[in-house]
Coordinates of C-alpha atoms in Angstrom, one line a residue:
X269 CA -138.6 172.6 71.7
X270 CA -139.1 175.4 74.2
X271 CA -141.7 177.8 75.4
X272 CA -143.9 179.0 72.7
X273 CA -142.8 176.4 70.1
X274 CA -144.6 173.4 68.6
X275 CA -143.4 170.5 66.5
X276 CA -144.8 169.9 63.1
X277 CA -146.2 166.7 64.3
X278 CA -148.9 168.7 66.2
X279 CA -150.0 170.6 63.1
X280 CA -153.1 168.6 62.4
X281 CA -154.2 168.9 66.1
X282 CA -154.1 172.7 66.0
X283 CA -157.8 173.1 65.0
X284 CA -157.3 175.3 61.9
X285 CA -160.7 177.0 61.4
X286 CA -162.2 176.8 57.9
X287 CA -163.4 180.3 56.9
X288 CA -167.0 180.6 55.5
X289 CA -166.9 179.1 52.0
X290 CA -163.4 177.6 52.5
X291 CA -160.2 179.4 51.7
X292 CA -156.4 179.3 51.8
X293 CA -156.2 178.9 55.6
X294 CA -157.1 175.3 55.2
X295 CA -153.8 174.8 53.4
X296 CA -151.7 176.0 56.3
X297 CA -150.5 172.6 57.6
X298 CA -149.4 171.4 54.2
X299 CA -147.7 174.7 53.4
X300 CA -145.8 174.7 56.8
X301 CA -144.7 171.1 56.2
X302 CA -143.4 172.2 52.7
X303 CA -141.1 174.7 54.4
X304 CA -138.8 171.8 55.4
X305 CA -139.3 169.7 52.3
X306 CA -136.1 168.1 50.9
X307 CA -137.2 169.4 47.5
X308 CA -135.7 172.9 47.2
X309 CA -138.3 174.0 44.6
X310 CA -141.2 172.9 46.9
X311 CA -139.6 174.9 49.8
X312 CA -139.3 178.0 47.5
X313 CA -143.0 177.8 46.6
X314 CA -143.9 177.4 50.3
X315 CA -141.8 180.4 51.3
X316 CA -143.3 182.5 48.6
X317 CA -146.7 181.7 50.0
X318 CA -145.6 182.5 53.5
X319 CA -144.1 185.8 52.5
X320 CA -146.8 187.0 50.2
X321 CA -150.0 185.6 51.8
X322 CA -149.3 185.3 55.5
X323 CA -146.8 188.2 55.9
X324 CA -149.2 190.3 53.8
X325 CA -151.7 190.1 56.7
X326 CA -154.3 188.1 54.8
X327 CA -154.8 185.5 57.5
X328 CA -154.1 187.1 60.9
X329 CA -155.8 184.5 63.1
X330 CA -154.1 181.7 61.3
X331 CA -150.8 183.5 61.4
X332 CA -150.8 183.8 65.2
X333 CA -151.4 180.0 65.3
X334 CA -148.7 179.3 62.8
X335 CA -145.9 181.2 64.6
X336 CA -145.3 178.5 67.2
X337 CA -144.7 175.9 64.5
X338 CA -142.3 178.2 62.7
X339 CA -140.5 178.7 66.0
X340 CA -140.4 174.9 66.4
X341 CA -138.7 174.7 63.0
X342 CA -136.1 177.2 64.1
X343 CA -135.4 175.2 67.2
X344 CA -134.6 172.2 65.1
X345 CA -130.9 172.6 64.0
X346 CA -131.5 170.5 60.9
X347 CA -134.2 172.8 59.5
X348 CA -133.1 174.5 56.2
X349 CA -133.6 178.2 55.5
X350 CA -133.5 179.2 59.2
X351 CA -132.1 182.6 58.2
X352 CA -135.2 183.1 56.0
X353 CA -137.5 182.1 58.7
X354 CA -136.0 184.5 61.1
X355 CA -136.3 187.3 58.6
X356 CA -140.0 186.4 58.1
X357 CA -140.6 186.7 61.9
X358 CA -138.7 190.0 62.0
X359 CA -141.2 191.4 59.4
X360 CA -144.0 190.5 61.8
X361 CA -142.6 192.5 64.8
X362 CA -140.4 195.2 63.3
X363 CA -142.6 197.9 64.7
X364 CA -142.5 198.8 68.4
X365 CA -145.5 197.8 70.4
X366 CA -148.4 200.0 69.9
X367 CA -147.6 201.0 66.3
X368 CA -149.6 199.8 63.3
X369 CA -148.7 196.2 62.4
X370 CA -149.7 192.7 63.0
X371 CA -152.2 192.2 65.8
X372 CA -151.4 191.6 69.4
X373 CA -151.8 187.8 69.2
X374 CA -149.2 187.5 66.5
X375 CA -146.6 189.6 68.4
X376 CA -147.4 187.7 71.6
X377 CA -146.8 184.4 69.8
X378 CA -143.3 185.6 68.7
X379 CA -142.5 186.9 72.2
X380 CA -143.4 183.6 73.7
X381 CA -140.7 182.0 71.5
X382 CA -137.9 184.1 72.9
X383 CA -136.4 181.2 74.9
X384 CA -136.0 179.3 71.6
X385 CA -134.7 182.3 69.7
X386 CA -132.0 183.4 72.1
X387 CA -129.8 180.3 71.5
X388 CA -129.8 181.1 67.8
X389 CA -127.8 184.3 68.5
X390 CA -125.1 182.0 69.7
X391 CA -125.3 179.8 66.6
X392 CA -122.0 178.8 64.9
X393 CA -123.4 180.1 61.6
X394 CA -122.9 183.8 62.0
X395 CA -125.6 184.6 59.4
X396 CA -128.2 182.7 61.5
X397 CA -126.9 184.6 64.5
X398 CA -127.2 187.9 62.8
X399 CA -130.8 187.2 61.6
X400 CA -131.7 186.2 65.2
X401 CA -130.2 189.4 66.5
X402 CA -132.2 191.5 64.2
X403 CA -135.4 189.8 65.2
X404 CA -134.8 190.0 68.9
X405 CA -133.9 193.7 68.7
X406 CA -137.6 194.3 68.1
X407 CA -138.6 192.7 71.4
X408 CA -137.5 195.3 74.0
X409 CA -139.8 193.7 76.6
X410 CA -137.5 190.7 76.7
X411 CA -134.2 192.6 76.6
X412 CA -132.9 191.1 79.9
X413 CA -132.9 187.7 78.3
X414 CA -131.5 188.8 75.0
X415 CA -128.7 191.2 75.9
X416 CA -126.1 188.6 77.1
X417 CA -126.3 186.8 73.8
X418 CA -126.0 190.0 71.9
X419 CA -122.9 191.0 73.9
X420 CA -121.3 187.7 72.9
X421 CA -122.1 188.1 69.2
X422 CA -120.6 191.6 69.1
X423 CA -117.4 190.1 70.5
X424 CA -117.1 187.1 68.2
X425 CA -118.5 188.3 64.8
X426 CA -115.9 189.7 62.4
X427 CA -116.3 193.0 60.6
X428 CA -119.2 192.9 58.3
X429 CA -123.0 192.9 58.2
X430 CA -123.6 190.5 61.1
X431 CA -121.5 192.5 63.5
X432 CA -123.1 195.7 62.3
X433 CA -126.5 194.1 63.0
X434 CA -125.4 193.0 66.4
X435 CA -124.0 196.4 67.3
X436 CA -127.3 198.1 66.3
X437 CA -129.3 195.5 68.1
X438 CA -127.2 195.9 71.2
X439 CA -127.7 199.7 71.2
X440 CA -131.5 199.3 70.7
X441 CA -131.9 197.1 73.7
X442 CA -129.2 198.8 75.8
X443 CA -131.5 201.8 75.8
X444 CA -134.1 199.8 77.8
X445 CA -134.0 199.5 81.6
X446 CA -132.3 196.2 81.2
X447 CA -129.3 197.8 79.5
X448 CA -126.1 198.8 81.3
X449 CA -123.1 201.0 81.1
X450 CA -121.1 197.9 80.0
X451 CA -123.2 197.7 76.9
X452 CA -122.5 201.3 76.0
X453 CA -118.9 200.7 76.7
X454 CA -118.9 197.9 74.0
X455 CA -120.4 200.3 71.5
X456 CA -117.9 203.1 72.5
X457 CA -115.0 200.6 72.0
X458 CA -116.3 199.7 68.5
X459 CA -116.7 203.4 67.7
X460 CA -113.1 204.1 68.6
X461 CA -111.8 201.1 66.5
X462 CA -109.7 202.1 63.6
X463 CA -109.9 200.9 60.9
X464 CA -113.3 199.5 61.5
X465 CA -115.9 199.3 58.7
X466 CA -118.6 198.9 61.4
X467 CA -117.9 202.2 63.2
X468 CA -121.1 203.7 61.7
X469 CA -123.1 200.8 63.2
X470 CA -121.6 201.4 66.6
X471 CA -122.6 205.1 66.2
X472 CA -126.2 204.1 65.3
X473 CA -126.3 201.8 68.3
X474 CA -125.0 204.5 70.7
X475 CA -127.6 206.9 69.4
X476 CA -130.2 204.3 70.4
X477 CA -128.6 203.4 73.7
X478 CA -128.0 206.9 74.9
X479 CA -131.0 208.7 73.5
X480 CA -131.8 211.5 73.9
X481 CA -128.2 212.6 74.5
X482 CA -125.8 210.4 72.5
X483 CA -122.0 211.3 72.8
X484 CA -120.7 213.8 70.2
X485 CA -118.3 211.1 68.9
X486 CA -121.2 209.5 67.0
X487 CA -121.6 212.3 64.5
X488 CA -118.5 212.0 62.3
X489 CA -118.9 208.3 61.4
X490 CA -122.6 208.8 60.8
X491 CA -122.1 211.7 58.4
X492 CA -119.0 210.2 56.8
X493 CA -120.8 207.0 56.0
X494 CA -123.9 208.7 54.7
X495 CA -121.7 210.8 52.4
X496 CA -120.0 207.7 51.2
X497 CA -123.4 206.1 50.4
X498 CA -124.4 209.2 48.4
X499 CA -121.1 209.6 46.5
X500 CA -121.3 206.1 45.0
X501 CA -124.8 204.8 45.6
X502 CA -124.5 201.8 43.2
X503 CA -121.2 200.7 44.5
X504 CA -122.3 201.2 48.1
X505 CA -125.6 199.3 47.6
X506 CA -123.7 196.4 46.0
X507 CA -122.1 195.5 49.4
X508 CA -124.4 194.2 52.1
X509 CA -123.7 196.0 55.3
X510 CA -126.5 195.2 57.8
X511 CA -129.9 193.5 58.1
X512 CA -131.7 196.5 59.5
X513 CA -133.7 198.9 57.4
X514 CA -133.7 196.3 54.5
X515 CA -129.9 197.0 54.2
X516 CA -130.7 200.6 53.2
X517 CA -127.9 202.0 55.2
X518 CA -128.3 205.5 53.9
X519 CA -131.9 205.5 55.0
X520 CA -131.0 204.2 58.4
X521 CA -128.2 206.8 58.8
X522 CA -130.5 209.6 57.7
X523 CA -133.2 208.5 60.1
X524 CA -130.6 208.4 62.9
X525 CA -129.2 211.8 62.1
X526 CA -132.7 213.3 62.2
X527 CA -132.9 212.4 65.9
X528 CA -129.7 214.2 66.9
X529 CA -130.2 216.6 69.8
X530 CA -129.1 220.3 69.8
X531 CA -125.8 219.7 71.5
X532 CA -124.7 217.6 68.5
X533 CA -125.5 220.3 66.0
X534 CA -122.1 222.0 65.8
X535 CA -120.3 218.7 65.4
X536 CA -122.7 217.6 62.7
X537 CA -122.2 220.9 60.9
X538 CA -118.4 220.5 60.9
X539 CA -118.7 216.9 59.7
X540 CA -121.0 218.0 56.8
X541 CA -118.6 220.8 55.9
X542 CA -115.7 218.5 55.8
X543 CA -117.5 216.1 53.5
X544 CA -118.7 218.8 51.2
X545 CA -115.3 220.4 50.9
X546 CA -113.3 217.2 50.6
X547 CA -110.4 217.7 48.1
X548 CA -110.6 216.2 44.7
X549 CA -114.3 216.4 44.2
X550 CA -115.6 217.6 40.8
X551 CA -118.2 220.4 41.1
X552 CA -121.0 218.1 40.0
X553 CA -120.0 215.5 42.6
X554 CA -120.0 218.1 45.4
X555 CA -123.3 219.6 44.2
X556 CA -124.8 216.1 44.0
X557 CA -123.7 215.3 47.6
X558 CA -125.0 218.6 48.9
X559 CA -128.4 218.0 47.2
X560 CA -128.6 214.5 48.7
X561 CA -127.8 215.7 52.2
X562 CA -130.4 218.4 51.9
X563 CA -133.0 215.9 50.8
X564 CA -132.0 213.7 53.8
X565 CA -132.6 216.6 56.1
X566 CA -135.6 218.3 54.6
X567 CA -137.5 215.4 53.0
X568 CA -140.3 216.3 50.7
X569 CA -141.2 219.7 52.3
X570 CA -142.2 222.3 49.8
X571 CA -141.3 225.3 52.0
X572 CA -139.1 225.6 55.1
X573 CA -139.0 229.3 55.6
X574 CA -141.5 229.3 58.4
X575 CA -140.2 226.2 60.1
X576 CA -137.9 226.0 63.1
X577 CA -135.0 223.9 62.0
X578 CA -134.1 220.7 63.7
X579 CA -130.4 220.2 64.6
X580 CA -129.7 218.0 61.6
X581 CA -131.5 220.4 59.2
X582 CA -129.5 223.3 60.7
X583 CA -126.3 221.4 60.4
X584 CA -126.8 220.6 56.7
X585 CA -128.1 224.0 55.6
X586 CA -125.6 225.9 57.8
X587 CA -122.7 224.1 56.2
X588 CA -123.7 224.9 52.6
X589 CA -122.7 228.6 52.5
X590 CA -119.1 227.9 53.5
X591 CA -118.6 224.9 51.2
X592 CA -117.3 226.5 48.0
X593 CA -117.2 223.4 45.8
X594 CA -120.9 222.8 46.0
X595 CA -121.7 226.2 44.3
X596 CA -119.1 225.8 41.5
X597 CA -121.5 224.0 39.1
X598 CA -124.1 226.7 39.4
X599 CA -126.9 224.2 39.9
X600 CA -127.3 224.1 43.7
X601 CA -128.8 227.7 44.1
X602 CA -131.6 227.4 41.6
X603 CA -132.5 223.9 42.9
X604 CA -132.7 225.1 46.5
X605 CA -135.1 227.8 45.4
X606 CA -137.3 225.6 43.2
X607 CA -137.4 222.6 45.6
X608 CA -137.7 224.3 49.0
X609 CA -138.1 228.1 48.5
X610 CA -134.6 228.7 50.0
X611 CA -132.2 231.5 49.1
X612 CA -130.0 230.5 46.2
X613 CA -126.7 232.3 47.0
X614 CA -124.2 231.5 49.8
X615 CA -124.6 234.9 51.5
X616 CA -128.3 234.9 51.4
X617 CA -128.6 231.4 52.7
X618 CA -126.2 232.2 55.5
X619 CA -128.4 235.1 56.6
X620 CA -131.5 233.0 56.2
X621 CA -130.0 230.3 58.5
X622 CA -128.9 232.9 61.1
X623 CA -132.4 234.3 61.3
X624 CA -134.1 230.9 62.0
X625 CA -135.3 230.2 65.5

């Protein structure tokens, strides 16, 4: 056990308060014990309770008190479902400090357990290590303690979701005062790796580490991976790629591209043009990809005519007029008009884009 952790043997001495009229909080000790039951069905029931009752915010005071016991379970190498426990803690702290989410005492309880969590990033089981990396990425105030373990995980994890998670986590914390040029060098090396299925993750990490001015090299892998996710959404979603953003890589990439600064706009526009004009696409495929990228850029806006365009919006809309395949089906123009009030022909859209501030 380490700082911020408690063994289950101390459960009954924790002074669980009984709410007026009784209530589920009095079951907390038994439920926490069931998380390590040798009976898999009993564990499943206990985890369902944890994830629906506690993580739903129904018992905030008890939750803050329960976190040290969950951390104690994680510190015990024989505890089953450690990956699930780490994921549950991530849900508690996955918003930056100050944003809506669990109260300060809950976050403070997780932060106090960082000394017990950092060794899990070095666990032999890479899935446990990846889950710990995701959790610790949400604790920038402890970046100095976490970064050395993340650097090691980036180096030893093979291509796949755990390394992608580690690269994104490294970038997230490398953007704090505790980060260093060496951390960005790790991400830049992964970005240059070919072939490397995790180049997109290194690009996301660099956008976080080098904000607000990421290197222009991040744009192509971000746009290319987003296009791949839109071309075959079912096939893409069938392969787990990261732990962040609930493994919604398209959502993560789109959110990252929305943060691109103006100097990256031209590179983004060229990357979008290349994807939209890729040879071998059927008209409906090109049209579908264009529509998906427009939705990524514009969201649920009803009108954009009076708006100043962000760099990502300008990159997507500016690429459409010159991408002949996307107009071949005849569906894109009417949709642009009905969905966003945009001009529905290549020439008119090009003039519209040129007139935007």
